[in-house]
Backbone as a ProteinNet text record, in pm:
[ID]
protein_1_A
[PRIMARY]
XXXXXXXXXXXXXXXXXXXXXXXXXXXXXXXXXXXXXXXXXXXXXXXXXXXXXXXXXXXXXXXXXXXXXXXXXXXXXXXXXXXXXXXXXXXXXXXXXXXXXXXXXXXXXXXXXXXXXXXXXXXXXXXXXXXXXXXXXXXXXXXXXXXXXXXXXXXXXXXXXXXXXXXXXXXXXXXXXXXXXXXXXXXXXXXXXXXXXXXXXXXXXXXXXXXXXXXXXXXXXXXXXXXXXXXXXX
[TERTIARY]
-891.6	-876.6	-981.7	-1007.2	-1094.9	-1025.2	-1079.4	-1015.3	-883.5	-912.4	-905.5	-752	-776.8	-657.2	-579.7	-590.9	-514.3	-416.5	-476.1	-456.2	-328.6	-362.6	-273.6	-158	-143.6	-100.2	24.9	-19.6	81.1	188.3	67.4	94.2	264.1	238.4	353.3	465.3	479.9	557.6	648.4	453.8	601.7	690.3	578.7	702	818.8	795	1017.5	1050.1	1002.7	1081.7	1194.7	1056.9	1112.9	1265.9	1245.2	1342.4	1478.6	1382.1	1547.8	1672.2	1536.6	1678.8	1706.5	1701.8	1774.4	1665.5	1529.2	1445.1	1302.2	1326.2	1267.1	1147.9	1079.8	906.6	836.2	757.9	647	669.9	790.6	834.5	767.3	718.9	650	486.9	382.4	287.6	176.4	56.2	99.5	-113.9	-76.2	-173.2	-307	-369.5	-511.1	-540	-532.4	-583.3	-735.7	-824.1	-1000.3	-1064.5	-985.3	-1056	-1052.5	-1221.6	-1238.8	-1295.1	-1328.5	-1349	-1491.8	-1614.1	-1655.8	-1663	-1789.2	-1769.3	-1733.6	-1845.6	-1846.3	-1717.3	-1634.4	-1500.5	-1385.5	-1425.8	-1379.5	-1423.1	-1512.4	-1607.8	-1560.6	-1490.2	-1422.5	-1307.7	-1199.9	-1106.6	-1113.2	-1208.7	-1159.1	-1255.2	-1329.9	-1361.6	-1275.1	-1071.4	-970.5	-929.7	-934.4	-836.8	-771.9	-828.4	-763.3	-794	-677.4	-792.7	-734	-684.8	-577.5	-583.8	-651.1	-701.4	-671.2	-639.5	-641.6	-724.5	-782.9	-796	-756.7	-739.6	-781.6	-748.2	-947.6	-1097.4	-1131.3	-1147	-1199.7	-1387.5	-1373	-1597.5	-1631.8	-1557.9	-1523.9	-1547.9	-1357.2	-1389.7	-1509.7	-1572.1	-1670	-1816.2	-1768.2	-1920.4	-1898.6	-1822.2	-1813.7	-1753	-1631.7	-1644.2	-1669.2	-1807.7	-1896.1	-1977.5	-1957.2	-2134.7	-1952.6	-1847.3	-1813.4	-1713.3	-1682.1	-1636.8	-1694.4	-1775.8	-1895.1	-1900	-2006.7	-1927	-1842.9	-1726.7	-1571.7	-1492.2	-1481	-1413.5	-1249.9	-1193.5	-1078.4	-981.2	-1065.2	-1065	-988.5	-835.4	-775.9	-771.4	-857.7	-861.9	-681.1	-657.2	-541.6	-600.2	-598.3	-664.6	-463.6	-505	-379	-315.3	-438.2	-446.8	-423.4	-412.4	-361.5	-440.4	-487.7	-552.8	-571.7	-700.3	-782.4	-822.3	-797.9	-775.3	-969.1	-1028.7	-1186.3	-1220.7	-1068.7	-1192.5	-1129.1	-1102.6	-986.9	-1131	-1195.9	-1352.4	-1395.9	-1410.6	-1374.4	-1316.1	-1176.5	-1121.1	-1037	-1061.7	-1048.1	-1116.3	-1307.3	-1412.3	-1373	-1333	-1390.6	-1138.1	-1104.3	-1028.5	-826.4	-848.2	-731.1	-598.1	-526.7	-436.9	-505.4	-391.6	-320.5	-235.7	-177.8	10.8	55.8	-96.4	6.3	-7.3	71.5	52.9	252.2	145.2	307.6	280.1	199.8	185.8	186.6	236.1	211.2	130.8	37.7	-105.4	-228.9	-199.9	-301.1	-274.6	-128.5	-137.2	-227.8	-179.1	-285	-462.6	-507.5	-641.3	-664.2	-552.8	-689.4	-656.2	-544.3	-525.4	-654	-656.4	-807.4	-898.2	-951.4	-1061.2	-1058.5	-917.5	-928.2	-947.8	-980.7	-991.7	-1042.8	-1195.7	-1290.5	-1369.3	-1303.6	-1420.1	-1306.2	-1163.7	-1161.8	-1109.2	-1032	-964.1	-854.4	-762.9	-690	-615.2	-550.4	-508.3	-356.2	-286.2	-207.4	-194.3	-21.3	-73.7	138.1	170.7	291.4	339	431.1	487.1	523.3	365.6	484.6	587.6	663.9	790.7	859.9	833.3	847.4	1009.4	992.7	1106.3	1084.4	985.1	993.5	958.9	826.4	813.2	780.9	763.2	726	572.5	524.2	368.8	285	423.5	325.8	310.1	340.4	246.8	401.7	398.8	534.3	588.7	624.5	719.9	860	892.7	986	1022.1	1056.5	1163.3	1165.2	1310.2	1326.2	1265.5	1346.7	1292.1	1123.3	1058.3	898.9	874	900.4	932.1	973.2	1091.7	1121.7	1030.8	1015.5	856.1	765.4	767.6	596.5	712.9	742.4	807.2	940.5	981.2	924	785.7	743.5	598	526.9	574	495.1	652.9	751.2	839.4	829.3	723.3	745.3	589.2	512	386.8	306.1	346.9	197.3	102.3	79	-20.7	-118.2	-156.2	-124.6	-225.4	-268.1	-369.9	-324.8	-226.6	-141.8	9.2	-31.5	84.9	137	260.7	367.7	431.6	448.8	451.2	556.3	625.7	716.6	665.2	700.2	677	703.9	586.9	552.9	588.8	601.7	642.3	644	589.5	556.3	626.1	711.5	830	766.8	882.1	804.3	773.1	749.4	611.9	728.2	834.6	900.6	971.4	1029	1107.4	1223.3	1266.5	1450.8	1403.3	1434.5	1487.5	1604	1698.8	1820.4	1736.4	1634.7	1482.6	1488.2	1387.2	1304.7	1324.1	1470.7	1574.4	1580.8	1616.2	1694.3	1540.6	1495.2	1334.8	1306.2	1345.5	1309.2	1457.4	1551.3	1676.3	1733.2	1646.2	1608.3	1527.3	1440.3	1324.7	1408.5	1511.8	1566.6	1537.9	1661.3	1814.2	1782.9	1650.2	1622	1526.3	1456.9	1365.4	1534.9	1673.6	1702.3	1801.3	1797.1	1856.3	1700.8	1621.7	1458.6	1428.9	1529.8	1475.5	1665.9	1729.1	1780.9	1832.6	1724.3	1742.6	1572.2	1514.2	1391.1	1366	1427.1	1447.5	1300.6	1201.8	1089.1	999.7	1011.7	950.4	923.5	820.4	773.4	815.5	885.6	942.3	1014.1	923.4	1061.5	962.6	842.8	725.1	820.6	834.5	847.5	689.7	596.9	513.4	540.2	600.8	640.2	696.3	621.8	619.2	486.5	447.4	338.4	322.5	208.5	185.6	351.7	393.6	494.7	644.6	626.7	773.5	770.2	644.8	673.5	742.9	866.6	929.6	1066.9	1088.7	1276.2	1299.8	1098.7	1155.5	1098.6	1084.3	1144.4	1276.1	1335.3	1443.4	1521.5	1471.8	1509.4	1425.3	1347.5	1329.1	1206.2	1187.6	990	911.3	798.9	765.9	630.1	527.9	392.4	435.8	343.4	370.5	179.6	106.5	44.1	-6.8	-102.2	-72.4	-264.4	-297.5	-490.8	-482	-502.1	-568.6	-438.8	-380.6	-387.5	-438.7	-480.8	-588	-706.9	-751.5	-878.1	-910.2	-835.5	-869.8	-840.8	-893.1	-878.1	-988.8	-967.4	-1034.3	-1191.4	-1322.6	-1446.2	-1542.3	-1421.3	-1516	-1591.7	-1625.5	-1800.8	-1773
1743.9	1598.9	1493.4	1380.6	1302.1	1205.1	1127.1	1024.2	964.9	913	746.1	858.9	972.2	1080.4	1071.6	1151.4	1098.5	991	874.3	792.4	765.8	733	744.6	833	900.1	1006.6	1015	966.1	885.2	765.7	699.3	562.3	642.1	698.8	741.8	723.2	866.8	936.6	817.6	732.8	614.4	544.8	475	473.7	490.2	647.4	712.5	728.9	700.3	725.7	583.7	488.8	360.9	370.7	372.3	395	508.4	594.4	663.9	624.4	567.6	503.3	314.8	317.1	192.5	46.1	63.3	15.1	-98.8	-198.4	-318.2	-271.6	-218	-171.9	-213.7	-188.2	-240.5	-309.1	-286.7	-333.2	-204.4	-169	-56.7	-37.7	-78.4	-128.5	55.7	88.5	218.9	189.4	278.2	262.8	341.7	326.2	426.4	482.7	596	619.5	681.5	625	702.5	697	789.2	805.9	951.2	945	1108.3	1080.8	1060	970.7	899.6	917.8	882	734.6	612.2	523.7	516.8	619.1	671.3	714.8	751.8	789.2	660.5	553.7	436.9	365	400.5	288.3	381.1	477	508.4	466.5	510.1	391.7	307.9	205.5	35	65.7	124.4	137.6	129.5	262.2	291.5	208.1	61.4	-62.2	-89.3	33.8	3.1	-72.9	-170.8	-236.5	-276.5	-74.4	-177.1	-49.8	-9.6	106.3	77.1	207.9	236.2	280	252.3	431.2	367.6	486.8	565.4	464.5	467.2	480.7	328.8	239	112.2	160.4	212.4	233.1	306.2	364.2	455.3	323	241.9	134.1	78.7	6.2	-115.1	-56.8	117.9	126.8	102.2	230.3	224.6	93.9	-4.2	-140.6	-290.7	-245.4	-398.7	-387.7	-315.4	-301.6	-387.2	-286.1	-286.4	-398.8	-491.1	-609.8	-673.8	-673.3	-792.9	-772.4	-638.2	-571.6	-648.5	-617.2	-616.9	-734.6	-840.7	-952.8	-931.1	-848.1	-854.1	-716.9	-621.2	-477.1	-560.7	-535.5	-548.9	-443.7	-449.3	-287.6	-294.4	-234.2	-254.3	-122.5	-162.7	-109.1	-4.2	112.3	202.2	297.3	313.9	396.5	326.5	372	349.8	255.5	96.9	67.1	27.4	92.2	108.1	-87.4	-95.2	-274.8	-319	-188.5	-292.2	-218.7	-221.8	-199.7	-368.8	-399.7	-519.6	-563.6	-642.2	-722.7	-670.4	-552.8	-423.4	-538.4	-410.1	-480.1	-566.2	-721.9	-831.3	-805.7	-800.4	-816.7	-801.6	-711.1	-608.7	-539.2	-647.7	-596.7	-735.2	-672.6	-798.9	-773.2	-631.3	-591.2	-520.9	-515.4	-425.4	-384.4	-270.4	-170.5	-130.7	-153.3	-80.6	-76.5	-253.9	-304.2	-291.1	-282.4	-111.9	-211	-348.9	-365.1	-510	-630.6	-708.3	-747.1	-741	-767.9	-762.1	-606.2	-656.8	-761.9	-811.4	-949.2	-1033.9	-1069.6	-1163.8	-1051.5	-994.3	-1006.3	-1015.2	-1026.1	-1025.1	-1150	-1229.1	-1371.4	-1422.3	-1389	-1473.8	-1462.3	-1349.5	-1281	-1370.2	-1369	-1457.5	-1615.6	-1642.6	-1779.6	-1815.5	-1696.9	-1734.2	-1743.8	-1615.9	-1562.2	-1740.7	-1785.8	-1927.3	-1807.7	-1707.5	-1603.3	-1601.7	-1575.1	-1557.2	-1347.3	-1309.8	-1145.8	-1145	-1043.2	-963.2	-863.4	-885.1	-726.7	-694.2	-572.7	-482.4	-426	-457.1	-417	-263.2	-174.2	38	15	40	119.7	294.3	326.9	469.8	561	538.7	639.4	823.3	893.1	1046	1096.3	1143.1	1212.3	1192.5	1207.1	1179	1147.6	1194.7	1211.5	1064.6	1051.7	877.7	766.6	722.1	530.8	446.1	322.7	263.9	173.1	107.2	16.1	153.2	121.7	213	84.7	27.5	-77.8	-213.2	-218.1	-405.9	-502.8	-440.8	-675.7	-667.8	-539.5	-647.4	-591.9	-552.1	-637	-764.5	-783.1	-956.7	-1026.1	-963.3	-1027.4	-1118.8	-1083	-1052.5	-1183.7	-1068.4	-1187.5	-1351.2	-1306.8	-1467.1	-1525.8	-1498.6	-1578.5	-1635.2	-1590.3	-1541.6	-1706.4	-1710	-1742.8	-1915.8	-1907.4	-2001.4	-2039.7	-1986.4	-2035.1	-2000.9	-1916.6	-1882.3	-1830.6	-1782.7	-1712.1	-1773.9	-1847.6	-1924.7	-1842.3	-1803.5	-1649.1	-1595.8	-1532.2	-1323.7	-1390.6	-1365.5	-1347.4	-1236.1	-1225.1	-1117.9	-1037.9	-925.7	-839.8	-804.3	-697.6	-676.6	-565.9	-409.3	-282.6	-153.6	-67.3	62.2	205.9	266.4	418	578.1	608.5	785.3	822.1	938.4	980.7	1082.4	1251.2	1332.9	1428.7	1503.1	1595.5	1734.1	1790.4	1843.2	1896.3	1988.3	1981.2	1955.4	1872.7	1837.1	1727.4	1718.2	1626.5	1499	1560.5	1497.9	1311.4	1460.1	1357.9	1277.1	1319.2	1246.5	1148	1153	1024.7	948.1	972.8	877.1	782.1	876.9	739	689	739.9	563.5	441.8	495.5	447.3	327.7	435.5	306.7	219.7	218.5	142.3	45.6	39.4	-15.6	-171.1	-82.3	-153.7	-191.3	-178.3	-275.1	-397.3	-395.6	-516.7	-641.2	-531.8	-683.3	-662.9	-654.1	-732.1	-803.1	-826.9	-907.8	-1022.9	-988.2	-1053.5	-1140.1	-1149.1	-1184.6	-1271.4	-1229.4	-1279.6	-1408	-1351.3	-1520.8	-1482	-1597.8	-1631.6	-1676.1	-1722.5	-1875.1	-1675.6	-1651	-1487.1	-1435.2	-1333.3	-1304.8	-1094.9	-1141.5	-988.6	-891.8	-867.7	-798.1	-652.1	-674.1	-555.7	-418.1	-369.2	-138.4	-73.6	-78.9	83.1	208.2	269.5	408.3	527.8	586.7	751.4	767.2	907.4	914.9	1037.1	1097.6	1184.4	1337.1	1371.2	1456.6	1415.2	1273.4	1286	1096.7	1039.4	889.1	854	1010.7	982.6	942.2	962.7	986.6	835.6	768.2	644.8	566.5	550.4	499.9	428.3	608.1	586.4	504.2	428.4	424.7	266.5	225.7	80.4	20.5	148.1	139.6	49.7	-66.2	-88.9	-103.2	-13.9	22.6	209.3	246.3	390.7	438	551.2	471.4	723.4	707.1	842.2	817	927.9	965.3	1129.9	1271.1	1346.9	1343	1317.8	1386.2	1283.6	1193.2	1091.5	1078.5	1151.4	1128.4	1298.2	1398.6	1508.6	1535.7	1679.7	1725.3	1675.8	1591.3	1531.3	1529.6	1514.7	1590	1526.5	1630	1580.8	1572.6	1511.3	1428.7	1609.3
-1854.6	-1868.6	-1802.2	-1829.1	-1733.9	-1734.6	-1654.4	-1537.7	-1638.9	-1776.8	-1886.9	-1903.5	-1878.5	-1949.3	-1836.6	-1663.2	-1613.5	-1622.8	-1582.7	-1606.8	-1714.7	-1778.7	-1869.6	-1932.3	-1879.2	-1809.5	-1682.7	-1627.8	-1480.3	-1520.8	-1602.5	-1580.3	-1673.7	-1805.4	-1933	-1810.3	-1710.4	-1636	-1536.4	-1519.2	-1392.5	-1550.7	-1665	-1769	-1796.8	-1810.3	-1827.4	-1689.4	-1563.6	-1451.6	-1449.2	-1477.4	-1463	-1570.1	-1700.9	-1748.4	-1797.6	-1679.8	-1640.8	-1544.7	-1450.1	-1330.2	-1346.4	-1501.2	-1578.3	-1490.7	-1436.9	-1384.3	-1500.4	-1528.1	-1627.5	-1610.6	-1770.2	-1818.3	-1778.5	-1659.4	-1595.8	-1488	-1419.4	-1309	-1193.7	-1168.2	-1080.9	-1168.4	-1041.7	-1018.4	-1016.6	-1059.8	-965.6	-890	-776.1	-699.9	-731.4	-727.6	-779.3	-600.8	-550.9	-457.3	-438.1	-424.2	-391.4	-321.4	-191.7	-104.5	-81.9	-17.1	-88.7	-266.7	-305.5	-476	-442.9	-479.8	-564.7	-516.4	-561	-649.8	-818.7	-892.6	-930.4	-1060.1	-939.9	-991.7	-973.7	-951	-951.7	-1082.1	-1049.6	-1264	-1362.5	-1307.3	-1433.9	-1468.9	-1362.8	-1373.9	-1383.1	-1377.7	-1412.5	-1525.9	-1633.9	-1734.8	-1795.4	-1784	-1804.4	-1783.9	-1758.7	-1757.2	-1652.3	-1562.1	-1467.8	-1295.6	-1250.1	-1144.6	-999.3	-957	-873.7	-741.9	-619.6	-586.2	-433.4	-385.6	-236.1	-159.9	-61.6	46.2	221.5	251.2	416.6	490.1	474.1	593	542.4	699.3	682.9	605.8	667.2	668.8	481.9	490.7	365.5	213.5	284.6	173.6	94.9	232.9	264.4	199.8	206.9	149.2	-40.6	-25.7	-163.4	-239.6	-239.8	-266.9	-238.2	-183	-139.1	-282.1	-314.9	-482.1	-552.7	-598.1	-715	-700.9	-574.8	-620.5	-652.2	-613.6	-654.2	-829.2	-823.8	-954.6	-1113.7	-1040.6	-1125.6	-979.3	-1050.5	-936.4	-920	-1085.1	-1090.9	-1024.1	-939.3	-911.5	-746.3	-765.1	-685	-530	-411.6	-256.9	-190.1	-164.3	-97.7	76.7	111	258.7	303.7	341.6	301.2	486.8	484.9	597.6	735.1	866.2	940.8	1093.5	1041.3	1102.6	1229.1	1311.3	1410	1479.4	1628.5	1612.7	1567.3	1644.4	1562.1	1504.2	1343.6	1180	1158.2	1210.5	1111.3	1041	1107.4	1047.2	953.8	903.1	822.8	648.6	734.8	695.6	625.1	715	549.1	541.2	590.1	521.3	331.1	369.2	171.2	122.5	195.3	79.8	107.9	-10.5	-104.9	8	71.3	131.2	166	313.4	443.1	443.2	383.2	337.4	534.4	638.4	749.4	864	851.9	986.9	1009.1	1155	1183.1	1310.5	1372	1512.2	1498.5	1636.2	1599.6	1639.5	1726.3	1822.4	1731.1	1544.5	1478.8	1396.7	1375.7	1275.3	1376.7	1484.3	1545.2	1478.7	1518.2	1436	1366.9	1284.4	1141.1	1150.8	1172.9	1145.4	1222.5	1245.7	1412.6	1297.4	1277.5	1127.2	1010.6	945.6	839.1	895.1	987.2	984.6	962.7	1008.5	1063.6	919.3	850.7	691.1	619.3	668.7	585.7	433.7	488.1	414.1	376.8	265.9	309.6	246.3	306	270.2	293.9	220.7	168.2	281.6	266.2	408.2	314.3	423.1	409.2	577.7	574.5	670.6	649.3	763	787.2	842.8	762.9	795.3	840.1	1010	1006.2	1000.6	917.1	796.5	801.6	861.2	866.1	975.4	944.6	1034.4	1172.1	1278.3	1439.9	1442.3	1286.7	1366.5	1160.4	1221	1128	1156.2	1163.1	1158.9	1152.4	1227.3	1144.5	1252.4	1156.4	1327.7	1317.3	1494.2	1506.5	1583.2	1638.4	1644	1591.9	1516.8	1468.7	1508.3	1638.5	1758.2	1730.3	1732.9	1697.3	1545.9	1487.3	1283.5	1312.5	1311.6	1301	1367.2	1521.4	1571.1	1481.5	1412.9	1336.9	1204.6	1169.7	1021.1	1108.3	1203.5	1310.8	1298.3	1350	1358.3	1238.8	1092.5	1001.8	892.7	929.8	937.2	981.5	1144.6	1172.3	1150.4	1040.8	1075.5	1117.8	1227.9	1256.4	1248.7	1144.9	1095.7	955	938.6	813.8	683.8	721.9	627.7	612.1	601.7	636.8	482.3	393.5	277.6	299	340	362.2	216.9	179.6	67.8	35.1	171.2	135.5	315.3	220.8	267.3	227.8	330.2	325.2	432.7	388.4	405.6	325.3	396.3	392.7	486.8	310.1	275.3	381.2	516.9	512.5	448.2	453.4	410.5	379	283.3	321.6	181.5	106.8	1.6	-36.3	81.7	106.6	38.1	-92.8	-175.3	-89.3	-85.7	7.7	169.7	264	319.6	285.1	184.4	113.6	93.9	-40	-87.1	50.1	169.1	277.6	269.4	294.2	382.1	254	212.3	109.2	65.3	97.1	98.4	213.2	341.2	431.9	448.2	377.5	332.4	225.4	186.5	51.1	101.4	268.1	272.1	315.8	499.1	583	490.7	364.5	227.5	205.6	205.1	134.6	291.3	361.7	507.9	500.4	580.6	633.1	469.4	337.2	252.8	248.7	307.6	324.6	436.5	535.9	628.4	690.5	614.7	594.3	425.1	362.5	212.7	213.8	289.7	268.7	211.7	295.6	289.2	191.2	95.7	39.7	74.6	13.2	112.7	-46.1	-125.1	-250.1	-244.9	-232.7	-202.8	-207.9	-265.6	-138.8	-199.9	-108.9	-109.7	-101.7	-181.1	-106.4	-217.6	-177.1	-297.9	-370.9	-306.8	-371	-489.8	-511.5	-618.4	-597.2	-473.2	-480.4	-549.7	-461	-481.9	-505.4	-583.8	-669.8	-830.8	-855.5	-881.4	-869.5	-668.5	-617.8	-609.6	-560.1	-497.8	-647.9	-718.5	-837.5	-875.1	-871.1	-894.7	-755.3	-620.3	-486.1	-547.4	-572.6	-594.1	-606.7	-554.3	-533.8	-627.1	-564.3	-650.8	-695.2	-592.5	-613.7	-569	-601.4	-654.3	-597.4	-446.8	-442.1	-472.9	-559.9	-627.8	-668	-577.5	-615.7	-644.2	-573.3	-663.4	-837.3	-801.7	-1009	-1042.6	-1004.3	-1118.6	-1037.6	-973.2	-972.6	-994.1	-957.7	-950.9	-835.2	-755.4	-542.9	-511.4	-348.9	-300.9	-268.8	-265.2	-249.9	-49.8	-27.1	173.7	137.1	330.7	300.4	404.2
[MASK]
++++++++++++++++++++++++++++++++++++++++++++++++++++++++++++++++++++++++++++++++++++++++++++++++++++++++++++++++++++++++++++++++++++++++++++++++++++++++++++++++++++++++++++++++++++++++++++++++++++++++++++++++++++++++++++++++++++++++++

């Protein structure tokens, strides 16, 4: 199958999962993860009518998407990998959204760079709900510090969208589901406490567990190999 066929298959499966879960059709967006795949594969997906993409590595994203975004102004790029402080400037320059906010200091650096560029950027707060090796907030107090600052309009260029997590790598569906439930419940709590902030998006679920994620309320699923094939490592 080519990329267009794979995209259509995944989108059909997402629609089926929405229906099975009693979700409204179109309530779940597909983030096509193009990490380790060439720009031509992204262009094939664009030509098939898909415009939402995710990249893990900032340098790769910049090299791949600089020309693509010049040629296709409706492409939306999310940085989904852990973001180092020294990569913030490049990330802000190329991305429309950063899904991996995991510390207050990162928000400060992003706001500083956005201010220089006069650019607004969307963010998700990554929450640790799975394995010890995963990044993300583990201290709710630190997350609240970020949300308080946004509520107080201290970061005018940053537009919160919601929360992101990675479930543990396991075949145990109970543990996977617990991870997604944890994020959903945190999201509902924060939406209640911060009514003036948009926090209703949930980025959770990848190729192996996205159907469970949809059952538990995901609004964005991150899928790569099932769309682009096996990764091409440099």
